[in-house]
Short mmCIF file of C-alpha atoms and ligand atoms in Angstrom, two decimals:
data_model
loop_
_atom_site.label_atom_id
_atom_site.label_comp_id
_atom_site.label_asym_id
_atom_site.label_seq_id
_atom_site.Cartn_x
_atom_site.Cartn_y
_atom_site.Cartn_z
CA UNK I 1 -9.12 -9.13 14.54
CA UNK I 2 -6.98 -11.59 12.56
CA UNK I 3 -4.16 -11.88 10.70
CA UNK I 4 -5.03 -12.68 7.27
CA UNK I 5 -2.99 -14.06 4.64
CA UNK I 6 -1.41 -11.83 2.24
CA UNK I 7 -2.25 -11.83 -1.68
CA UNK I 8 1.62 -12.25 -3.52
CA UNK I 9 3.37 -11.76 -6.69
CA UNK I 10 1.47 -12.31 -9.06
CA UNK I 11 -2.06 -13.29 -8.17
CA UNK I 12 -4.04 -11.29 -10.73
CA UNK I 13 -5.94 -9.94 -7.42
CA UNK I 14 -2.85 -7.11 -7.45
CA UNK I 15 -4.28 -5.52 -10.67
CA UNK I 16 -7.76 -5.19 -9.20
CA UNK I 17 -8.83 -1.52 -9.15
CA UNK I 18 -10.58 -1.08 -5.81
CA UNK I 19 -14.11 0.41 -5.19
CA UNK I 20 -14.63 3.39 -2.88
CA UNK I 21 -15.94 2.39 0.88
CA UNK I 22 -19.40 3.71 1.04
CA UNK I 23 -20.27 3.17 4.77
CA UNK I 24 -18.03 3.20 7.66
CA UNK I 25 -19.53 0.27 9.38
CA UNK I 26 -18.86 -2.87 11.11
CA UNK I 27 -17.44 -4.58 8.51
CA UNK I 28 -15.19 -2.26 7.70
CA UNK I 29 -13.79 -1.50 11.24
CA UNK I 30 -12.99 -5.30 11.44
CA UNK I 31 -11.36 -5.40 7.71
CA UNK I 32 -9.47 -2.02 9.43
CA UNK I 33 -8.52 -4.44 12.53
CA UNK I 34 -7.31 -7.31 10.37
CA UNK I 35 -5.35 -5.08 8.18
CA UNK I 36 -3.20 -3.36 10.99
CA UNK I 37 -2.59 -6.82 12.42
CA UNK I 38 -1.05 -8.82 9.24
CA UNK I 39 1.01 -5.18 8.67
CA UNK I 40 2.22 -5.20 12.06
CA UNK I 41 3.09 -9.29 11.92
CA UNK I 42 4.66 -9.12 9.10
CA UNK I 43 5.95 -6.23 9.55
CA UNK I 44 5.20 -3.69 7.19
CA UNK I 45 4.42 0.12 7.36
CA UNK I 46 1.88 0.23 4.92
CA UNK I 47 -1.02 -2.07 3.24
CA UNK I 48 -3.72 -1.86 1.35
CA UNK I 49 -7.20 -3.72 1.43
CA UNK I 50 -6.37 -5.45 -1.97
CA UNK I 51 -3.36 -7.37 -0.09
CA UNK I 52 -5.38 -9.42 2.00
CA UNK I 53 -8.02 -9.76 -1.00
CA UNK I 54 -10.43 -6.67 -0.28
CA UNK I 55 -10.74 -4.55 -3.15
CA UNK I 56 -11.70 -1.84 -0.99
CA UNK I 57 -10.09 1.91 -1.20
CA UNK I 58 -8.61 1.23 2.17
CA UNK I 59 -4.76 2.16 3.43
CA UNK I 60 -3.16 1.58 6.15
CA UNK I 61 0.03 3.27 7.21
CA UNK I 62 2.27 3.32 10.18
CA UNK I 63 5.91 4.64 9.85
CA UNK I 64 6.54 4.34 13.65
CA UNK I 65 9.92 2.33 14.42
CA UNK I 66 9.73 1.38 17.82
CA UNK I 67 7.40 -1.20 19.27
CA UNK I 68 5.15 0.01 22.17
CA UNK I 69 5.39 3.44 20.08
CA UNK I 70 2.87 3.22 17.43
CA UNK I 71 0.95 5.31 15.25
CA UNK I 72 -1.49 3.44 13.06
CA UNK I 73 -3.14 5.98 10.11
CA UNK I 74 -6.48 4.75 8.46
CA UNK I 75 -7.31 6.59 4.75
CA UNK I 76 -10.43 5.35 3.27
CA UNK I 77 -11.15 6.83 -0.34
CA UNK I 78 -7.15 8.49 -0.57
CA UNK I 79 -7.05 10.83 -3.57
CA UNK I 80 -3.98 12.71 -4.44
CA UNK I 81 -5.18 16.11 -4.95
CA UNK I 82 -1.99 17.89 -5.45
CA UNK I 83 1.54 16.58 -6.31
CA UNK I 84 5.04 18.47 -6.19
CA UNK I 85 7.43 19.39 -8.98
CA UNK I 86 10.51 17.98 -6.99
CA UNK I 87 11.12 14.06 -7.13
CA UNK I 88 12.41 12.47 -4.26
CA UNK I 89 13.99 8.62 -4.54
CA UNK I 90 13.44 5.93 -1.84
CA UNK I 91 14.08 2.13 -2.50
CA UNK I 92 11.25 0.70 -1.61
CA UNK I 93 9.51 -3.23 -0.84
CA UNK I 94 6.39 -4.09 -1.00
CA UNK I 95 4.65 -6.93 1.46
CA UNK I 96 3.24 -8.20 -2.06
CA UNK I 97 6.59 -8.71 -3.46
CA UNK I 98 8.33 -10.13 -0.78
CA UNK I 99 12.17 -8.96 -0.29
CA UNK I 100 12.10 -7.53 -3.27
CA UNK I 101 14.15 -3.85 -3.31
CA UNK I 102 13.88 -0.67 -5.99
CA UNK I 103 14.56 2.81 -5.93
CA UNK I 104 11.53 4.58 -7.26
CA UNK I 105 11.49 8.31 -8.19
CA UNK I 106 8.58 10.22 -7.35
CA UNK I 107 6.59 13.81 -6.40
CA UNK I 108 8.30 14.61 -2.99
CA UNK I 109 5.13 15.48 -1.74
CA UNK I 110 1.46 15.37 -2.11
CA UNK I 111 -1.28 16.55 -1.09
CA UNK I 112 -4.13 13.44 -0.07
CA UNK I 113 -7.56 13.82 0.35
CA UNK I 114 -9.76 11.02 2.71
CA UNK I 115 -11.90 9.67 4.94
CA UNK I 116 -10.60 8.83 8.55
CA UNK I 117 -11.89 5.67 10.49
CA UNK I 118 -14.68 7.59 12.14
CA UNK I 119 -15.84 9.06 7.99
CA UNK I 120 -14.82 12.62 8.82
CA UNK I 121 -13.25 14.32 5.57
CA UNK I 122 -9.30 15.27 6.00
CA UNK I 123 -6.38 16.73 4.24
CA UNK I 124 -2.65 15.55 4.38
CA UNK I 125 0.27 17.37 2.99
CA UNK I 126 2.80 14.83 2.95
CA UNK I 127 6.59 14.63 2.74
CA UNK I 128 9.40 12.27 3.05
CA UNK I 129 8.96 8.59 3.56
CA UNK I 130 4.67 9.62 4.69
CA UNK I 131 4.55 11.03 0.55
CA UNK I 132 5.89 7.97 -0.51
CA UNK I 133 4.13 5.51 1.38
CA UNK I 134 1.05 7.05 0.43
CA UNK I 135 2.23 6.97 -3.06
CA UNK I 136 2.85 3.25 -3.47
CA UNK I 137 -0.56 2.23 -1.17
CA UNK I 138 -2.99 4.62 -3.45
CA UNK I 139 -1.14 3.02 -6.49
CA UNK I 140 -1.95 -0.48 -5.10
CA UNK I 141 -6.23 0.69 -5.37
CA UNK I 142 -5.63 1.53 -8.62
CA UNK I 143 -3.86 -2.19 -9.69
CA UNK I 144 -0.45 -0.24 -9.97
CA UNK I 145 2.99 -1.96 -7.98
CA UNK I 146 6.46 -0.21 -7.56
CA UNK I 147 7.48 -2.78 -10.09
CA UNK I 148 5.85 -0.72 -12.56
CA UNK I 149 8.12 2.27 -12.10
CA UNK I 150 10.92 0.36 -12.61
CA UNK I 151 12.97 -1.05 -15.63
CA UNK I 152 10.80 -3.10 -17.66
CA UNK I 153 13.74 -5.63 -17.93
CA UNK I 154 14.06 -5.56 -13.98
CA UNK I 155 9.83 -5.98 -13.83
CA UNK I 156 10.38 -8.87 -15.65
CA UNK I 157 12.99 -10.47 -14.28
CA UNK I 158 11.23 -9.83 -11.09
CA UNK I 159 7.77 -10.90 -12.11
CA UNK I 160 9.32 -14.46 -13.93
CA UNK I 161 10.82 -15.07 -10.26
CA UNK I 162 7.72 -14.80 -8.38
CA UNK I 163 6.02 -16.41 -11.28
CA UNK I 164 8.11 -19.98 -10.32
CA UNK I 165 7.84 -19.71 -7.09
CA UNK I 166 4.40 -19.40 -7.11
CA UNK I 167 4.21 -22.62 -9.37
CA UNK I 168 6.49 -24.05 -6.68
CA UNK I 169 4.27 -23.50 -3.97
CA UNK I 170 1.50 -25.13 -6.71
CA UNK I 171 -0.08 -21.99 -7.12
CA UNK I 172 0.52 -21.33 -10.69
NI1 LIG J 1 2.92 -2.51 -1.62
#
């Protein structure tokens, strides 16, 4: 496992719409492995494939606070089956968009369809911060960011800062 560099603001990667896993094999136990490391380093609680430049319909989540305490969650092929009436607002970051804050309104829960690590079909009725997290990770396999739920004048004030500092870093 390795910690692999993370795809930023606004590498055109980000608007990729991922393909579905087909096998669970090897190759996708180590991309697994190297996503749960760069979350936990950097830290994060959730990532998608597409952030370390796999566009693969991989997520994963852990919303455990403590270290020594965690609970990693693997969903290959997430599909939101089902989504509430009720909203529900969280301000929410993205590893992608680096200290970067916004409150972003949506379904308080959902219902998610998957694969776990070992390809065995599951279900996940999700509320709170789990709904939302799974929210803003199945958006990322589909080329969507929070940004997008925002303001368009905040998006682009947001996207024109990330835009220099990419050039900065001699990127753009
Ligand atoms: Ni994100």
């Amino acid at each position: 496992m390795s910690i692999r560099p993370l795809v930023i603001l606004p590498d055109a990667q980000l608007r990729i719409i991922s393909a579905p896993v087909k096998s669970i094999d090897k190759d996708l136990t180590q991309l697994v492995g190297d996503m749960f490391e760069t979350m936990y380093d950097a830290p994060g609680i959730g990532l998608a494939a597409i952030q370390i430049g796999q566009p693969l319909r991989v997520v994963t989540i852990d919303l455990s606070k403590k270290e020594g305490e965690q609970q990693p969650q693997v969903f290959i092929n997430p599909e939101i089956v089902w989504a509430s009436d009720d909203r529900s607002s969280y301000e929410e970051g993205c590893l992608s968009i680096p200290e970067y804050y916004a409150e972003v309104t949506r379904p308080a829960r959902v219902k998610v369809r998957y694969r776990n690590e070992t390809g065995e079909e599951r279900e996940v009725l999700a509320e709170g911060l789990l709904a939302t997290c799974l929210q803003h990770e199945i958006d990322h396999l589909n080329g969507v960011l929070f940004i997008d739920h925002i303001s368009k004048l905040k998006r682009t004030m947001v996207v024109k800062k990330f835009t220099k500092l990419a050039k900065e870093r001699g990127e753009g």
